[in-house]
Coordinates of C-alpha atoms in Angstrom, one line a residue:
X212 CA -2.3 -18.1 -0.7
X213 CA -0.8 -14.9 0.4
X214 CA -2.3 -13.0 -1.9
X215 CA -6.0 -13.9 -1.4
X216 CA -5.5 -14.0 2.3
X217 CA -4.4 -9.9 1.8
X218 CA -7.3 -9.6 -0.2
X219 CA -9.9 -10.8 1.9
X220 CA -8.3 -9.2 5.2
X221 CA -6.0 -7.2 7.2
X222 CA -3.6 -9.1 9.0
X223 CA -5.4 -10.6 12.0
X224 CA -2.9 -9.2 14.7
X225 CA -3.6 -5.7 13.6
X226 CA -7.0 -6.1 13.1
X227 CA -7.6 -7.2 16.5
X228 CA -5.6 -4.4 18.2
X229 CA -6.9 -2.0 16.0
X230 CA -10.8 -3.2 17.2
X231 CA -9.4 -3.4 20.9
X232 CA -9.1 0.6 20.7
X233 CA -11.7 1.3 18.2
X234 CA -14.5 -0.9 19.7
X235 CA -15.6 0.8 22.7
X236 CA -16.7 4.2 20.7
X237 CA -14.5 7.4 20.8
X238 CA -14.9 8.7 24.3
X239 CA -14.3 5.7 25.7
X240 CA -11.3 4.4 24.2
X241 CA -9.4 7.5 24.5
X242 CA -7.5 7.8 27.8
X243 CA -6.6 10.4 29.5
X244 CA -5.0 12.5 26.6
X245 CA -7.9 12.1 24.6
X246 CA -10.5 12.9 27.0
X247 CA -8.8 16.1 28.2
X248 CA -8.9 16.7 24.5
X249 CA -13.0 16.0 24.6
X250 CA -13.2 18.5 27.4
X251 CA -12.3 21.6 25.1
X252 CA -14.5 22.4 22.9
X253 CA -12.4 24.7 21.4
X254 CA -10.9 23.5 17.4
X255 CA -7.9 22.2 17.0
X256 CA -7.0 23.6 14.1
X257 CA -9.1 24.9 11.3
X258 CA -7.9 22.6 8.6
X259 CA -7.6 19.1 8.1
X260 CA -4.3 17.4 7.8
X261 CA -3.7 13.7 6.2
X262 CA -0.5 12.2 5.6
X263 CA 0.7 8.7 4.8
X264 CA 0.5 6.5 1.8
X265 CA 0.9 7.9 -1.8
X266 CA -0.8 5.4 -3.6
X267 CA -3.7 6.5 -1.7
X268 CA -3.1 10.1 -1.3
X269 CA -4.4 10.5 -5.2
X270 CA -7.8 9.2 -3.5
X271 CA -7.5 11.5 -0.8
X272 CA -7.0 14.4 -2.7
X273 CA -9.9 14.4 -4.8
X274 CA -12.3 13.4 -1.5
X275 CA -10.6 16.7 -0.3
X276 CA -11.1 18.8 -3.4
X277 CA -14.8 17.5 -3.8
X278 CA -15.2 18.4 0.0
X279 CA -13.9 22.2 -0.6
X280 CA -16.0 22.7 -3.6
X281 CA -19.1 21.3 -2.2
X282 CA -19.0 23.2 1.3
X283 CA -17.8 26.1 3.1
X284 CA -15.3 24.1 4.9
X285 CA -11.4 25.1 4.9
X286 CA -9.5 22.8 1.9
X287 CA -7.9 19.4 3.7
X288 CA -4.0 19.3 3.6
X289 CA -2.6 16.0 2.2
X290 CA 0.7 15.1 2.0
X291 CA 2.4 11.8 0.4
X292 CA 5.1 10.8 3.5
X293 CA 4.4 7.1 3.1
X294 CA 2.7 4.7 4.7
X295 CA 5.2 3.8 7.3
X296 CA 6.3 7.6 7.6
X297 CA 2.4 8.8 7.8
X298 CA 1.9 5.8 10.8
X299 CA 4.8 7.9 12.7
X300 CA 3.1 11.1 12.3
X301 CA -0.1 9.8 13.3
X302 CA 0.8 8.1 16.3
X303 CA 2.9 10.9 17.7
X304 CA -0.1 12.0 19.9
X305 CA -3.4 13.9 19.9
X306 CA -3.3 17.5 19.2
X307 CA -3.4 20.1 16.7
X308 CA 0.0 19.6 15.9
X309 CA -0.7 15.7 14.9
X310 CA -2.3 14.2 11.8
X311 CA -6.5 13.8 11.8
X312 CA -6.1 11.0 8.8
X313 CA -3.6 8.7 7.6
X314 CA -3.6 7.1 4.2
X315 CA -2.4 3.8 4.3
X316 CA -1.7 0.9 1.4
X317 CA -1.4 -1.7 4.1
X318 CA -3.0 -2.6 7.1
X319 CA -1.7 -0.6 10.6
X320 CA 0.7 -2.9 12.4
X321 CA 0.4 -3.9 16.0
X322 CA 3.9 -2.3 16.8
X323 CA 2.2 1.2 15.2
X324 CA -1.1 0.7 17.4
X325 CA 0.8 0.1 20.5
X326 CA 2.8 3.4 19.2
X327 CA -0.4 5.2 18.8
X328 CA -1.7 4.0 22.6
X329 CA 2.0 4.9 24.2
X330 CA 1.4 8.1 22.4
X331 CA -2.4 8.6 23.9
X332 CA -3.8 8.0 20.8
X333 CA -6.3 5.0 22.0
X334 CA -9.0 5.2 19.3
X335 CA -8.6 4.8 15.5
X336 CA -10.7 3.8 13.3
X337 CA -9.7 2.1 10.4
X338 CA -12.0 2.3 6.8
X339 CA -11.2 0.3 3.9
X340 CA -12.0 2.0 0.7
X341 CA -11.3 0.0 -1.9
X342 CA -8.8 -2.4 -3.8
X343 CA -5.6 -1.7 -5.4
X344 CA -2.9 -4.2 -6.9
X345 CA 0.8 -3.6 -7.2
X346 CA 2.0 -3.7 -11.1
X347 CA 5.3 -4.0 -12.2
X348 CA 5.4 -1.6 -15.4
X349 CA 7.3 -0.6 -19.2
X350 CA 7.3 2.0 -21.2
X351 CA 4.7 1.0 -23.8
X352 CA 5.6 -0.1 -27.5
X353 CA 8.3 -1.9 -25.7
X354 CA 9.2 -5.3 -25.5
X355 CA 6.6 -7.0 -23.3
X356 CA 7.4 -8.9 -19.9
X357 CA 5.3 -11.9 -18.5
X358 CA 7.2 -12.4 -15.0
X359 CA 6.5 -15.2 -12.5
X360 CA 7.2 -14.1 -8.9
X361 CA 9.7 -16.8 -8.8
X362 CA 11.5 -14.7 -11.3
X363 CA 11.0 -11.3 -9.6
X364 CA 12.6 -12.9 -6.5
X365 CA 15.5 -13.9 -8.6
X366 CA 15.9 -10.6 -10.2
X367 CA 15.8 -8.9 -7.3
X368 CA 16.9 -10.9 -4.3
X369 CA 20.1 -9.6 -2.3
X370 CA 21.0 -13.0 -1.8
X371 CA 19.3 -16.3 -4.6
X372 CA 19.7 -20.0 -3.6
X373 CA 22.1 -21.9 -5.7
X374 CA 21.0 -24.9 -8.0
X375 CA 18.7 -27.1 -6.3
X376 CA 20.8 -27.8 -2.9
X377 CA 19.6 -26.9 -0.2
X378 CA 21.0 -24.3 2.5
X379 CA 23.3 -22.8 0.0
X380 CA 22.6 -19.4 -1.3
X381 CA 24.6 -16.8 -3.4
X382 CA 25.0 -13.6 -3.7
X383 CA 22.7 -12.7 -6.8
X384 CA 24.7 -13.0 -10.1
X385 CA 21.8 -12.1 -12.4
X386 CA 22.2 -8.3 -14.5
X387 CA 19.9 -9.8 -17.5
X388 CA 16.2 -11.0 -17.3
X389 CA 17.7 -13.9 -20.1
X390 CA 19.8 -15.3 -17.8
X391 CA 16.9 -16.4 -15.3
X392 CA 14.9 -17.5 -17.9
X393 CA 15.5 -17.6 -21.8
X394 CA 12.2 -16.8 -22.8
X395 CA 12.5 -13.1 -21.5
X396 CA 14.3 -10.2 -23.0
X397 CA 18.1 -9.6 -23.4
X398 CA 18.1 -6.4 -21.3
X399 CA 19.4 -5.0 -18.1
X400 CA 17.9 -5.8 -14.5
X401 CA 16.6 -2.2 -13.4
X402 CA 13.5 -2.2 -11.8
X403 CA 12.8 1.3 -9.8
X404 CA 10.3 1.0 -6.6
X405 CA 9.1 2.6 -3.4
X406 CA 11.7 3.0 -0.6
X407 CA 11.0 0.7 2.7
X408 CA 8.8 3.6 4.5
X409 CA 6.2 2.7 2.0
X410 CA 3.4 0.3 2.3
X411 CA 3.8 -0.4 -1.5
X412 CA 7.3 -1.8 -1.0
X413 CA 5.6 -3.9 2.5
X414 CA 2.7 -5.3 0.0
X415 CA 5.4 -6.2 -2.7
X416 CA 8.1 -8.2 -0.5
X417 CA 4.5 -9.7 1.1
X418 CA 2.8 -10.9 -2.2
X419 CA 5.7 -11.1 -4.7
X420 CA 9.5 -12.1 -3.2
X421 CA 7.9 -14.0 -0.1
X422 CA 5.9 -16.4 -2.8
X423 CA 8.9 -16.6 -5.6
X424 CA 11.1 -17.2 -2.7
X425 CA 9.0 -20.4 -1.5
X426 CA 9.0 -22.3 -4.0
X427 CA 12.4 -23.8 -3.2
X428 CA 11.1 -25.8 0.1
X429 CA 14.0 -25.6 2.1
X430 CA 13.4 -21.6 2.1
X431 CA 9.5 -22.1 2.6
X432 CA 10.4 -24.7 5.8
X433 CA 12.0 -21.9 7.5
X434 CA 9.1 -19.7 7.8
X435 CA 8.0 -22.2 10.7
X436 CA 11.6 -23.3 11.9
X437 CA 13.5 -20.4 11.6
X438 CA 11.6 -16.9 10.8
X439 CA 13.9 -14.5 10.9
X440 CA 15.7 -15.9 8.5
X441 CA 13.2 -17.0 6.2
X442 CA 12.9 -12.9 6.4
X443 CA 16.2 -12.1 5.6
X444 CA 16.3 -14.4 2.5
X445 CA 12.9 -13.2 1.4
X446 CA 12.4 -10.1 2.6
X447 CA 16.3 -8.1 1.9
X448 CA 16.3 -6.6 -1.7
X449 CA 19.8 -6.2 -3.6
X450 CA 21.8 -3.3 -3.4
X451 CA 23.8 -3.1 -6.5
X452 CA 21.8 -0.6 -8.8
X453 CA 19.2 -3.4 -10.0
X454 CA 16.9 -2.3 -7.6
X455 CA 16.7 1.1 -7.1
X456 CA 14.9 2.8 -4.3
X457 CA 12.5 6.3 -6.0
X458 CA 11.4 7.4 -3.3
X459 CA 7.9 7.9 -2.5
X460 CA 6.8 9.6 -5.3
X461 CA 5.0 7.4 -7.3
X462 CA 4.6 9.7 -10.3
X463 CA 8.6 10.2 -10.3
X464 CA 8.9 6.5 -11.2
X465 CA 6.3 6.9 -13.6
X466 CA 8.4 9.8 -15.7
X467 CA 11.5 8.0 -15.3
X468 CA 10.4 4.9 -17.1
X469 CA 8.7 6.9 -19.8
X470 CA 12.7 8.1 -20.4
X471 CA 13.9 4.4 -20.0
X472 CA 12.5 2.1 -21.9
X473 CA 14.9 -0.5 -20.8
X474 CA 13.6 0.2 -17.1
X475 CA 11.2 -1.9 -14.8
X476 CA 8.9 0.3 -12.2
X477 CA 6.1 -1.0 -9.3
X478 CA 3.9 1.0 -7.9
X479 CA -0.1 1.3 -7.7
X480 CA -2.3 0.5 -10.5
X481 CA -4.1 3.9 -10.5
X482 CA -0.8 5.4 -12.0
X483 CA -0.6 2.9 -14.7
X484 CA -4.3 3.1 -15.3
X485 CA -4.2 7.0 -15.8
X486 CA -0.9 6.6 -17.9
X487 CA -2.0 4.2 -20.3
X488 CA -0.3 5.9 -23.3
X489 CA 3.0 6.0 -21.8
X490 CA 3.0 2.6 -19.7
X491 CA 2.1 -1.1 -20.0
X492 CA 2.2 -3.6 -17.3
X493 CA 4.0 -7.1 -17.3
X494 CA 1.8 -10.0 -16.3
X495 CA 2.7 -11.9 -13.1
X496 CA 2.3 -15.4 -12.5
X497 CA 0.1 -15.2 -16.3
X498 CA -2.5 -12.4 -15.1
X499 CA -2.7 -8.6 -16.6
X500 CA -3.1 -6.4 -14.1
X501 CA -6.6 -5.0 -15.2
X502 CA -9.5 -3.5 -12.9
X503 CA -11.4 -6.7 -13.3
X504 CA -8.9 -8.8 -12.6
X505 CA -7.8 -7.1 -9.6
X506 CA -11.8 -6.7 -8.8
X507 CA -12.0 -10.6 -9.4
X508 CA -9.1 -11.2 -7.1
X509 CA -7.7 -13.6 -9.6
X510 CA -4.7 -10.7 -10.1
X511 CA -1.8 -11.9 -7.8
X512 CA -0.4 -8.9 -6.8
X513 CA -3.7 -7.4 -5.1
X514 CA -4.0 -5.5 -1.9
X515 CA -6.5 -3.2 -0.1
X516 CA -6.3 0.3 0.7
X517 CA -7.1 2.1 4.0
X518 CA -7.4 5.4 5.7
X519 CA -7.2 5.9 9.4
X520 CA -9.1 8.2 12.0
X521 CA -8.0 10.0 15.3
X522 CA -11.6 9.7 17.2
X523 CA -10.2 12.1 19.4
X524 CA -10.0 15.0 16.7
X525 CA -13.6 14.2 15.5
X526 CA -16.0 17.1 16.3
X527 CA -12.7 19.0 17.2
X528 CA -11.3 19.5 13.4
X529 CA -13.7 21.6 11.4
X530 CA -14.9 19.1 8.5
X531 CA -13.5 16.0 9.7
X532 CA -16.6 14.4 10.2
X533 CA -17.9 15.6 6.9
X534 CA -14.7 13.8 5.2
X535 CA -15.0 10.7 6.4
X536 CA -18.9 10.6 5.2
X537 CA -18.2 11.9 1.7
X538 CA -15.0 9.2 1.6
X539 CA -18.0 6.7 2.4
X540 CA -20.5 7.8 0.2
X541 CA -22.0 6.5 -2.9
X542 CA -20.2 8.9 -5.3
X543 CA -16.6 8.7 -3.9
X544 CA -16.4 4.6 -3.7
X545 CA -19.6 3.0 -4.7
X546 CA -19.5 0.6 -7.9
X547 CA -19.3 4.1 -10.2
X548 CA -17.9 6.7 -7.9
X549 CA -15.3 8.8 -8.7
X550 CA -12.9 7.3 -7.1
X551 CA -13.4 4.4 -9.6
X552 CA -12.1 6.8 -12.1
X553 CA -8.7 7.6 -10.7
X554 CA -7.8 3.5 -10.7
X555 CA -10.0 2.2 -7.4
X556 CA -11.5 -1.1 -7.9
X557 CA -15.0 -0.8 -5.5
X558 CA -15.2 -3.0 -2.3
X559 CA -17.8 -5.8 -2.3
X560 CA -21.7 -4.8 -1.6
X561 CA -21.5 -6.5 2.5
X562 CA -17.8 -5.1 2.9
X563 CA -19.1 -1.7 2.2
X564 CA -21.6 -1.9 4.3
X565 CA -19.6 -3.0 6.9
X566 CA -17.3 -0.1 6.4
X567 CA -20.0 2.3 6.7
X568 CA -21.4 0.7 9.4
X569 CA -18.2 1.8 11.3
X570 CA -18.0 5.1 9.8
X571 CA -21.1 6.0 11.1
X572 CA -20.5 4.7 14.6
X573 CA -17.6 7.7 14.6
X574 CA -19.1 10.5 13.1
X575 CA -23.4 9.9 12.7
X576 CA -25.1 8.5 10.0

């Protein structure tokens, strides 16, 4: 149930605040910082600057590489800082020394809107471009894993309920995938993943440990009775080398489990799809994470991906406008767009539409 409801929408309360700022059109949801902004006509700077997610900042980077080659326009800088770290950045105010863009793998969270407005940054606009699902990866011609998410949660879990009683939990005794479950392999618990800045790691404790830690129904009950500690059960990954945090870098995990065959990674499914000859991916919950799949929404682990606008730096960042139209268009994220190629999986014909629709609201048809 998680899991389709992240695939068929941001989280309502973000949504909602994000539309409270967005709605009214760019000059009029700015405030006072961004209309003394709209008052000088003068750039801001003469490049672009994204930060944020680094699953998406692949995507990114070739809308800003297919921007520079196909117009006179200054090349976009993109960094990889994170989701989390790139919401910082982007809410720290309007100005030249602030982010136009950030990438994000989750939706903007109210706490990070009502950052932005304390900050004077009152209208963002939010564009979904496309689908991504969270894999949980080998180094091919190994052994192969078919995981539940109730067996992720017990791998990885801080703390793992004991037998069947309820209330009582232990501190997680597991170091071998055998000893959850007999049918997998006699190896080590190591699986590498993001840090908690990143929007990947948000997505996975969302649609993998909160699921694998429901299914015992004392720990499900306490989402309505007790939430905060539903979230510390759930939520709070080990500590003692099983899990290990690899930072943001995406492609790091990747080369580290090409040395360790042994090791488990997550991350986006564009890095698995473009390392194919190095990587496999487990199944979770009995689905392969494939483009169709994830396209289907029958893959578990699914999620979309965003990128957010400053209105106040449109029309005041050389080429701004112009990204946002060529992230939009047919050949970056239509059924056969380029983005495709890098690992994308294409948003539905009417949610496409709608995200142009909003596109052009900020920057013309």
């Amino acid at each position: 149930m998680l899991a389709a409801r992240t695939r068929t929408a941001a989280p309502a309360a973000a949504v909602a605040l994000v539309l409270l700022v967005a709605a009214c059109g760019p000059a009029a949801a700015r405030g006072p910082a961004g209309d003394s902004a709209a008052a000088d006509s003068a750039p801001l700077r003469e490049q672009i600057r994204v930060v944020g997610s680094s699953t998406v900042y692949p995507f990114t980077t070739k809308v800003a590489e297919q921007l520079a080659r196909t117009t006179d326009l200054s090349a976009p800088v993109v960094e990889s800082t994170g989701t989390g770290g790139g919401f910082k950045l982007f809410c720290a105010g309007v100005g030249g020394e602030h982010p136009d863009v950030a990438n994000a793998s989750r939706a903007i969270k109210p706490s990070e809107v009502e950052l932005c407005a304390g900050n004077g940054v009152r209208g963002i606009t939010e564009i979904r471009i496309g689908y991504d699902g969270i894999v949980v990866a080998h180094a091919a011609g190994g052994e192969p894993f078919a995981l539940t998410r109730r067996q992720l949660f017990l791998a990885l879990a801080r703390q793992v309920p004991q037998g069947d009683a309820a209330g009582k939990l232990v501190d997680n005794p597991y170091t071998s995938w055998h000893q959850i479950d007999p049918s997998l392999p006699a190896r080590e618990i190591e699986v590498l993943g993001p840090p908690p800045t990143s929007g990947t790691r948000d997505a996975f404790v969302e649609l993998v440990l909160e699921p694998g830690c429901g299914e015992w129904e004392w720990i499900a009950a306490l989402a309505d009775s007790d939430e905060g500690r539903f979230q510390e059960i759930c939520h709070t990954l080990r500590e003692d080398g099983a899990w290990v945090e690899a930072g943001e870098n995406d492609n790091l995990i990747v080369q580290k489990l090409a040395a360790n065959p042994d090791a488990l990674g997550v991350f986006g499914y564009s890095f698995l799809d473009e390392n194919r000859d190095r990587l496999a991916g487990a199944t979770v919950d009995g689905v392969a994470p494939t483009f169709e799949a994830i396209a289907a929404g029958r893959y578990p682990v699914s999620r979309p991906l965003f990128v957010y606008v400053k209105d106040a730096h449109v029309g005041r960042v050389p080429g701004l406008a112009e990204l946002v139209r060529e992230y939009v268009s047919d050949r970056a994220i239509g059924g056969e767009g380029y983005l495709t190629e890098l690992g994308l999986v294409p948003l539905p014909a009417a949610e496409l539409a709608r995200v142009r629709q909003a596109a052009a609201e900020l920057v013309g048809g």
